[in-house]
PDB file of C-alpha atoms in Angstrom:
ATOM      1  CA  UNK A   1     121.482 104.272 102.292  1.00  0.00           C
ATOM      2  CA  UNK A   2     121.956 106.260  99.113  1.00  0.00           C
ATOM      3  CA  UNK A   3     121.571 109.956  99.863  1.00  0.00           C
ATOM      4  CA  UNK A   4     119.698 110.368  96.590  1.00  0.00           C
ATOM      5  CA  UNK A   5     116.880 107.960  97.487  1.00  0.00           C
ATOM      6  CA  UNK A   6     113.925 110.089  98.436  1.00  0.00           C
ATOM      7  CA  UNK A   7     111.533 108.672 101.010  1.00  0.00           C
ATOM      8  CA  UNK A   8     108.168 109.908 102.268  1.00  0.00           C
ATOM      9  CA  UNK A   9     106.933 109.080 105.764  1.00  0.00           C
ATOM     10  CA  UNK A  10     103.315 109.674 106.704  1.00  0.00           C
ATOM     11  CA  UNK A  11     101.575 109.617 110.064  1.00  0.00           C
ATOM     12  CA  UNK A  12      97.827 109.607 110.682  1.00  0.00           C
ATOM     13  CA  UNK A  13      95.310 108.512 113.276  1.00  0.00           C
ATOM     14  CA  UNK A  14      91.629 109.418 113.687  1.00  0.00           C
ATOM     15  CA  UNK A  15      90.139 110.031 110.246  1.00  0.00           C
ATOM     16  CA  UNK A  16      93.076 108.364 108.490  1.00  0.00           C
ATOM     17  CA  UNK A  17      91.195 105.851 106.388  1.00  0.00           C
ATOM     18  CA  UNK A  18      89.274 108.401 104.326  1.00  0.00           C
ATOM     19  CA  UNK A  19      92.322 110.633 103.898  1.00  0.00           C
ATOM     20  CA  UNK A  20      94.487 107.723 102.745  1.00  0.00           C
ATOM     21  CA  UNK A  21      91.770 106.558 100.342  1.00  0.00           C
ATOM     22  CA  UNK A  22      92.096 109.972  98.689  1.00  0.00           C
ATOM     23  CA  UNK A  23      95.870 110.339  98.999  1.00  0.00           C
ATOM     24  CA  UNK A  24      97.438 106.963  98.178  1.00  0.00           C
ATOM     25  CA  UNK A  25      95.697 106.469  94.795  1.00  0.00           C
ATOM     26  CA  UNK A  26      97.310 109.747  93.672  1.00  0.00           C
ATOM     27  CA  UNK A  27     100.810 108.267  93.971  1.00  0.00           C
ATOM     28  CA  UNK A  28     102.623 107.669  90.674  1.00  0.00           C
ATOM     29  CA  UNK A  29     104.086 104.204  90.094  1.00  0.00           C
ATOM     30  CA  UNK A  30     107.599 105.625  89.740  1.00  0.00           C
ATOM     31  CA  UNK A  31     107.394 107.765  92.895  1.00  0.00           C
ATOM     32  CA  UNK A  32     109.568 107.432  95.986  1.00  0.00           C
ATOM     33  CA  UNK A  33     108.778 104.800  98.623  1.00  0.00           C
ATOM     34  CA  UNK A  34     106.086 105.855 101.099  1.00  0.00           C
ATOM     35  CA  UNK A  35     106.087 104.511 104.652  1.00  0.00           C
ATOM     36  CA  UNK A  36     102.902 105.016 106.664  1.00  0.00           C
ATOM     37  CA  UNK A  37     102.025 104.645 110.321  1.00  0.00           C
ATOM     38  CA  UNK A  38      98.335 104.630 111.197  1.00  0.00           C
ATOM     39  CA  UNK A  39      97.231 103.910 114.730  1.00  0.00           C
ATOM     40  CA  UNK A  40      95.571 100.493 114.425  1.00  0.00           C
ATOM     41  CA  UNK A  41      94.370  98.652 117.550  1.00  0.00           C
ATOM     42  CA  UNK A  42      96.782  95.802 118.382  1.00  0.00           C
ATOM     43  CA  UNK A  43      94.043  93.191 118.485  1.00  0.00           C
ATOM     44  CA  UNK A  44      92.799  93.835 114.934  1.00  0.00           C
ATOM     45  CA  UNK A  45      94.039  92.825 111.521  1.00  0.00           C
ATOM     46  CA  UNK A  46      95.120  95.754 109.417  1.00  0.00           C
ATOM     47  CA  UNK A  47      92.576  96.005 106.594  1.00  0.00           C
ATOM     48  CA  UNK A  48      94.297  99.050 105.054  1.00  0.00           C
ATOM     49  CA  UNK A  49      96.706  97.215 102.707  1.00  0.00           C
ATOM     50  CA  UNK A  50      93.897  95.373 100.932  1.00  0.00           C
ATOM     51  CA  UNK A  51      91.588  98.393 100.998  1.00  0.00           C
ATOM     52  CA  UNK A  52      94.213 100.665  99.438  1.00  0.00           C
ATOM     53  CA  UNK A  53      95.606  98.082  96.984  1.00  0.00           C
ATOM     54  CA  UNK A  54      92.243  97.818  95.286  1.00  0.00           C
ATOM     55  CA  UNK A  55      92.345 101.543  94.459  1.00  0.00           C
ATOM     56  CA  UNK A  56      96.007 102.135  93.594  1.00  0.00           C
ATOM     57  CA  UNK A  57      98.488 101.732  90.771  1.00  0.00           C
ATOM     58  CA  UNK A  58     101.334 101.483  93.287  1.00  0.00           C
ATOM     59  CA  UNK A  59     102.093  98.377  95.335  1.00  0.00           C
ATOM     60  CA  UNK A  60     100.633  98.580  98.850  1.00  0.00           C
ATOM     61  CA  UNK A  61     101.742  96.157 101.535  1.00  0.00           C
ATOM     62  CA  UNK A  62     102.272  95.628 105.216  1.00  0.00           C
ATOM     63  CA  UNK A  63     105.928  96.241 106.051  1.00  0.00           C
ATOM     64  CA  UNK A  64     108.170  93.275 106.830  1.00  0.00           C
ATOM     65  CA  UNK A  65     111.258  93.226 109.032  1.00  0.00           C
ATOM     66  CA  UNK A  66     114.533  93.817 107.113  1.00  0.00           C
ATOM     67  CA  UNK A  67     112.693  94.571 103.876  1.00  0.00           C
ATOM     68  CA  UNK A  68     114.430  96.980 101.488  1.00  0.00           C
ATOM     69  CA  UNK A  69     112.543 100.093 100.388  1.00  0.00           C
ATOM     70  CA  UNK A  70     111.464 100.147  96.740  1.00  0.00           C
ATOM     71  CA  UNK A  71     110.145 103.022  94.650  1.00  0.00           C
ATOM     72  CA  UNK A  72     106.489 102.815  93.718  1.00  0.00           C
ATOM     73  CA  UNK A  73     105.629 100.990  96.944  1.00  0.00           C
ATOM     74  CA  UNK A  74     103.616 101.988 100.007  1.00  0.00           C
ATOM     75  CA  UNK A  75     104.540 100.262 103.285  1.00  0.00           C
ATOM     76  CA  UNK A  76     102.098 100.217 106.192  1.00  0.00           C
ATOM     77  CA  UNK A  77     103.124  99.534 109.777  1.00  0.00           C
ATOM     78  CA  UNK A  78     101.637  96.274 111.067  1.00  0.00           C
ATOM     79  CA  UNK A  79      99.447  96.464 114.184  1.00  0.00           C
ATOM     80  CA  UNK A  80     101.327  96.384 117.496  1.00  0.00           C
ATOM     81  CA  UNK A  81     104.802  96.952 115.969  1.00  0.00           C
ATOM     82  CA  UNK A  82     106.870 100.106 115.689  1.00  0.00           C
ATOM     83  CA  UNK A  83     108.167 100.598 112.151  1.00  0.00           C
ATOM     84  CA  UNK A  84     111.632 102.079 111.668  1.00  0.00           C
ATOM     85  CA  UNK A  85     113.970 102.842 108.785  1.00  0.00           C
ATOM     86  CA  UNK A  86     117.512 101.632 109.408  1.00  0.00           C
ATOM     87  CA  UNK A  87     120.733 103.296 108.233  1.00  0.00           C
ATOM     88  CA  UNK A  88     121.005 100.916 105.269  1.00  0.00           C
ATOM     89  CA  UNK A  89     117.482 101.842 104.137  1.00  0.00           C
ATOM     90  CA  UNK A  90     115.852  98.612 105.270  1.00  0.00           C
ATOM     91  CA  UNK A  91     112.671  98.569 107.311  1.00  0.00           C
ATOM     92  CA  UNK A  92     112.717  97.237 110.849  1.00  0.00           C
ATOM     93  CA  UNK A  93     109.922  96.147 113.164  1.00  0.00           C
ATOM     94  CA  UNK A  94     110.119  96.568 116.925  1.00  0.00           C
ATOM     95  CA  UNK A  95     107.934  95.517 119.818  1.00  0.00           C
ATOM     96  CA  UNK A  96     109.456  98.098 122.182  1.00  0.00           C
ATOM     97  CA  UNK A  97     107.136  99.891 124.584  1.00  0.00           C
ATOM     98  CA  UNK A  98     104.404 102.156 123.142  1.00  0.00           C
ATOM     99  CA  UNK A  99     105.321 105.800 122.554  1.00  0.00           C
ATOM    100  CA  UNK A 100     102.553 108.354 123.068  1.00  0.00           C
ATOM    101  CA  UNK A 101     100.371 105.384 124.010  1.00  0.00           C
ATOM    102  CA  UNK A 102     100.845 104.054 120.490  1.00  0.00           C
ATOM    103  CA  UNK A 103     102.537 101.077 118.894  1.00  0.00           C
ATOM    104  CA  UNK A 104     103.141 101.711 116.075  1.00  0.00           C
ATOM    105  CA  UNK A 105     104.258 105.240 116.864  1.00  0.00           C
ATOM    106  CA  UNK A 106     104.604 107.970 114.276  1.00  0.00           C
ATOM    107  CA  UNK A 107     107.433 109.581 116.270  1.00  0.00           C
ATOM    108  CA  UNK A 108     109.456 106.340 116.177  1.00  0.00           C
ATOM    109  CA  UNK A 109     109.143 106.086 112.379  1.00  0.00           C
ATOM    110  CA  UNK A 110     109.858 109.763 111.711  1.00  0.00           C
ATOM    111  CA  UNK A 111     112.857 109.956 114.065  1.00  0.00           C
ATOM    112  CA  UNK A 112     114.486 106.813 112.640  1.00  0.00           C
ATOM    113  CA  UNK A 113     113.801 108.008 109.087  1.00  0.00           C
ATOM    114  CA  UNK A 114     115.302 111.435 109.829  1.00  0.00           C
ATOM    115  CA  UNK A 115     118.483 109.727 111.047  1.00  0.00           C
ATOM    116  CA  UNK A 116     118.670 107.370 108.060  1.00  0.00           C
ATOM    117  CA  UNK A 117     117.463 109.547 105.183  1.00  0.00           C
ATOM    118  CA  UNK A 118     118.256 113.124 106.247  1.00  0.00           C
ATOM    119  CA  UNK A 119     117.484 115.875 103.722  1.00  0.00           C
ATOM    120  CA  UNK A 120     115.983 113.423 101.177  1.00  0.00           C
ATOM    121  CA  UNK A 121     113.103 112.752 103.586  1.00  0.00           C
ATOM    122  CA  UNK A 122     109.620 114.247 103.470  1.00  0.00           C
ATOM    123  CA  UNK A 123     107.461 113.871 106.585  1.00  0.00           C
ATOM    124  CA  UNK A 124     103.698 114.369 106.393  1.00  0.00           C
ATOM    125  CA  UNK A 125     101.384 114.624 109.411  1.00  0.00           C
ATOM    126  CA  UNK A 126      97.717 114.081 108.653  1.00  0.00           C
ATOM    127  CA  UNK A 127      94.531 114.009 110.699  1.00  0.00           C
ATOM    128  CA  UNK A 128      94.683 112.567 114.215  1.00  0.00           C
ATOM    129  CA  UNK A 129      93.476 113.030 117.755  1.00  0.00           C
ATOM    130  CA  UNK A 130      96.707 112.969 119.751  1.00  0.00           C
ATOM    131  CA  UNK A 131     100.267 114.376 119.745  1.00  0.00           C
ATOM    132  CA  UNK A 132     102.082 111.454 118.125  1.00  0.00           C
ATOM    133  CA  UNK A 133     104.239 112.660 115.245  1.00  0.00           C
ATOM    134  CA  UNK A 134     104.907 116.171 116.528  1.00  0.00           C
ATOM    135  CA  UNK A 135     108.363 115.383 117.892  1.00  0.00           C
ATOM    136  CA  UNK A 136     109.114 113.191 114.868  1.00  0.00           C
ATOM    137  CA  UNK A 137     108.219 115.910 112.368  1.00  0.00           C
ATOM    138  CA  UNK A 138     110.526 118.289 114.209  1.00  0.00           C
ATOM    139  CA  UNK A 139     113.303 115.679 113.777  1.00  0.00           C
ATOM    140  CA  UNK A 140     112.571 115.524 110.026  1.00  0.00           C
ATOM    141  CA  UNK A 141     112.937 119.310 109.745  1.00  0.00           C
ATOM    142  CA  UNK A 142     116.084 119.339 111.906  1.00  0.00           C
ATOM    143  CA  UNK A 143     117.667 116.752 109.576  1.00  0.00           C
ATOM    144  CA  UNK A 144     117.020 119.037 106.602  1.00  0.00           C
ATOM    145  CA  UNK A 145     113.979 117.134 105.347  1.00  0.00           C
ATOM    146  CA  UNK A 146     110.715 118.588 104.174  1.00  0.00           C
ATOM    147  CA  UNK A 147     107.994 118.860 106.851  1.00  0.00           C
ATOM    148  CA  UNK A 148     104.345 119.017 105.761  1.00  0.00           C
ATOM    149  CA  UNK A 149     101.258 119.258 107.968  1.00  0.00           C
ATOM    150  CA  UNK A 150      97.665 118.839 106.850  1.00  0.00           C
ATOM    151  CA  UNK A 151      95.857 122.090 107.525  1.00  0.00           C
ATOM    152  CA  UNK A 152      93.959 121.599 110.801  1.00  0.00           C
ATOM    153  CA  UNK A 153      90.893 123.141 109.150  1.00  0.00           C
ATOM    154  CA  UNK A 154      90.798 120.262 106.622  1.00  0.00           C
ATOM    155  CA  UNK A 155      91.521 117.521 109.178  1.00  0.00           C
ATOM    156  CA  UNK A 156      88.711 115.394 110.593  1.00  0.00           C
ATOM    157  CA  UNK A 157      90.668 115.370 113.871  1.00  0.00           C
ATOM    158  CA  UNK A 158      92.867 118.504 114.093  1.00  0.00           C
ATOM    159  CA  UNK A 159      94.738 117.688 117.337  1.00  0.00           C
ATOM    160  CA  UNK A 160      97.665 115.925 115.652  1.00  0.00           C
ATOM    161  CA  UNK A 161      98.226 118.606 112.992  1.00  0.00           C
ATOM    162  CA  UNK A 162      97.989 121.319 115.675  1.00  0.00           C
ATOM    163  CA  UNK A 163     100.514 119.518 117.922  1.00  0.00           C
ATOM    164  CA  UNK A 164     102.872 119.083 114.953  1.00  0.00           C
ATOM    165  CA  UNK A 165     102.576 122.772 114.100  1.00  0.00           C
ATOM    166  CA  UNK A 166     103.450 123.745 117.682  1.00  0.00           C
ATOM    167  CA  UNK A 167     106.525 121.483 117.641  1.00  0.00           C
ATOM    168  CA  UNK A 168     107.551 122.350 114.085  1.00  0.00           C
ATOM    169  CA  UNK A 169     106.349 125.888 113.248  1.00  0.00           C
ATOM    170  CA  UNK A 170     108.567 126.009 110.153  1.00  0.00           C
ATOM    171  CA  UNK A 171     106.577 123.183 108.501  1.00  0.00           C
ATOM    172  CA  UNK A 172     104.465 123.790 105.418  1.00  0.00           C
ATOM    173  CA  UNK A 173     100.745 123.734 106.221  1.00  0.00           C
ATOM    174  CA  UNK A 174      98.777 122.493 103.224  1.00  0.00           C
ATOM    175  CA  UNK A 175      95.129 121.738 102.549  1.00  0.00           C
ATOM    176  CA  UNK A 176      94.482 118.074 101.883  1.00  0.00           C
ATOM    177  CA  UNK A 177      93.897 118.804  98.184  1.00  0.00           C
ATOM    178  CA  UNK A 178      97.378 120.371  97.946  1.00  0.00           C
ATOM    179  CA  UNK A 179      98.975 117.379  99.686  1.00  0.00           C
ATOM    180  CA  UNK A 180      97.220 115.062  97.230  1.00  0.00           C
ATOM    181  CA  UNK A 181      98.549 117.140  94.318  1.00  0.00           C
ATOM    182  CA  UNK A 182     102.058 117.077  95.819  1.00  0.00           C
ATOM    183  CA  UNK A 183     101.865 113.267  95.948  1.00  0.00           C
ATOM    184  CA  UNK A 184     100.454 113.084  92.401  1.00  0.00           C
ATOM    185  CA  UNK A 185     103.398 115.179  91.173  1.00  0.00           C
ATOM    186  CA  UNK A 186     105.806 112.570  92.585  1.00  0.00           C
ATOM    187  CA  UNK A 187     106.621 114.529  95.768  1.00  0.00           C
ATOM    188  CA  UNK A 188     109.154 116.873  94.154  1.00  0.00           C
ATOM    189  CA  UNK A 189     111.680 118.568  96.402  1.00  0.00           C
ATOM    190  CA  UNK A 190     110.855 122.062  95.119  1.00  0.00           C
ATOM    191  CA  UNK A 191     111.390 123.965  98.340  1.00  0.00           C
TER     192      UNK A 191
END
């Protein structure tokens, strides 16, 4: 994978739909690819791609196995599959065992992305009611990527942001409005 290709990975759970309805429409069409894991029950269709597509200028789709990442596109993990980023920058789906009781797991996405993308990666943990993503965000920071956590005070469910902050205290803690602005600005690496 080209070291210059920036990628954003996002993890969310409880309260995710409303946050993503605010966040994803802010993405510019020429922005880096965004890969999102939301905990969706395995026995349900994922309504998020259609829901978000209707409100966005960027392409929004459910990720497919071996699909190459493209700028200006949002990829959502399908229900009951882990979503990974491979060394060549392609997406991969896995039916391995749940991690943190979740499949898809935020940790699985973030850890694979940290390995594949390194310092060009930005990881964002949003609202959620468990600890999934905490270990993955720490991997993003350890690989030299940018680690961002939604301020627990602005999260509908603060458990996931709090767990991520404990695991990755060096992460930037931003109010949701500031994360939306960061996305609208094309996710610059202005650290």
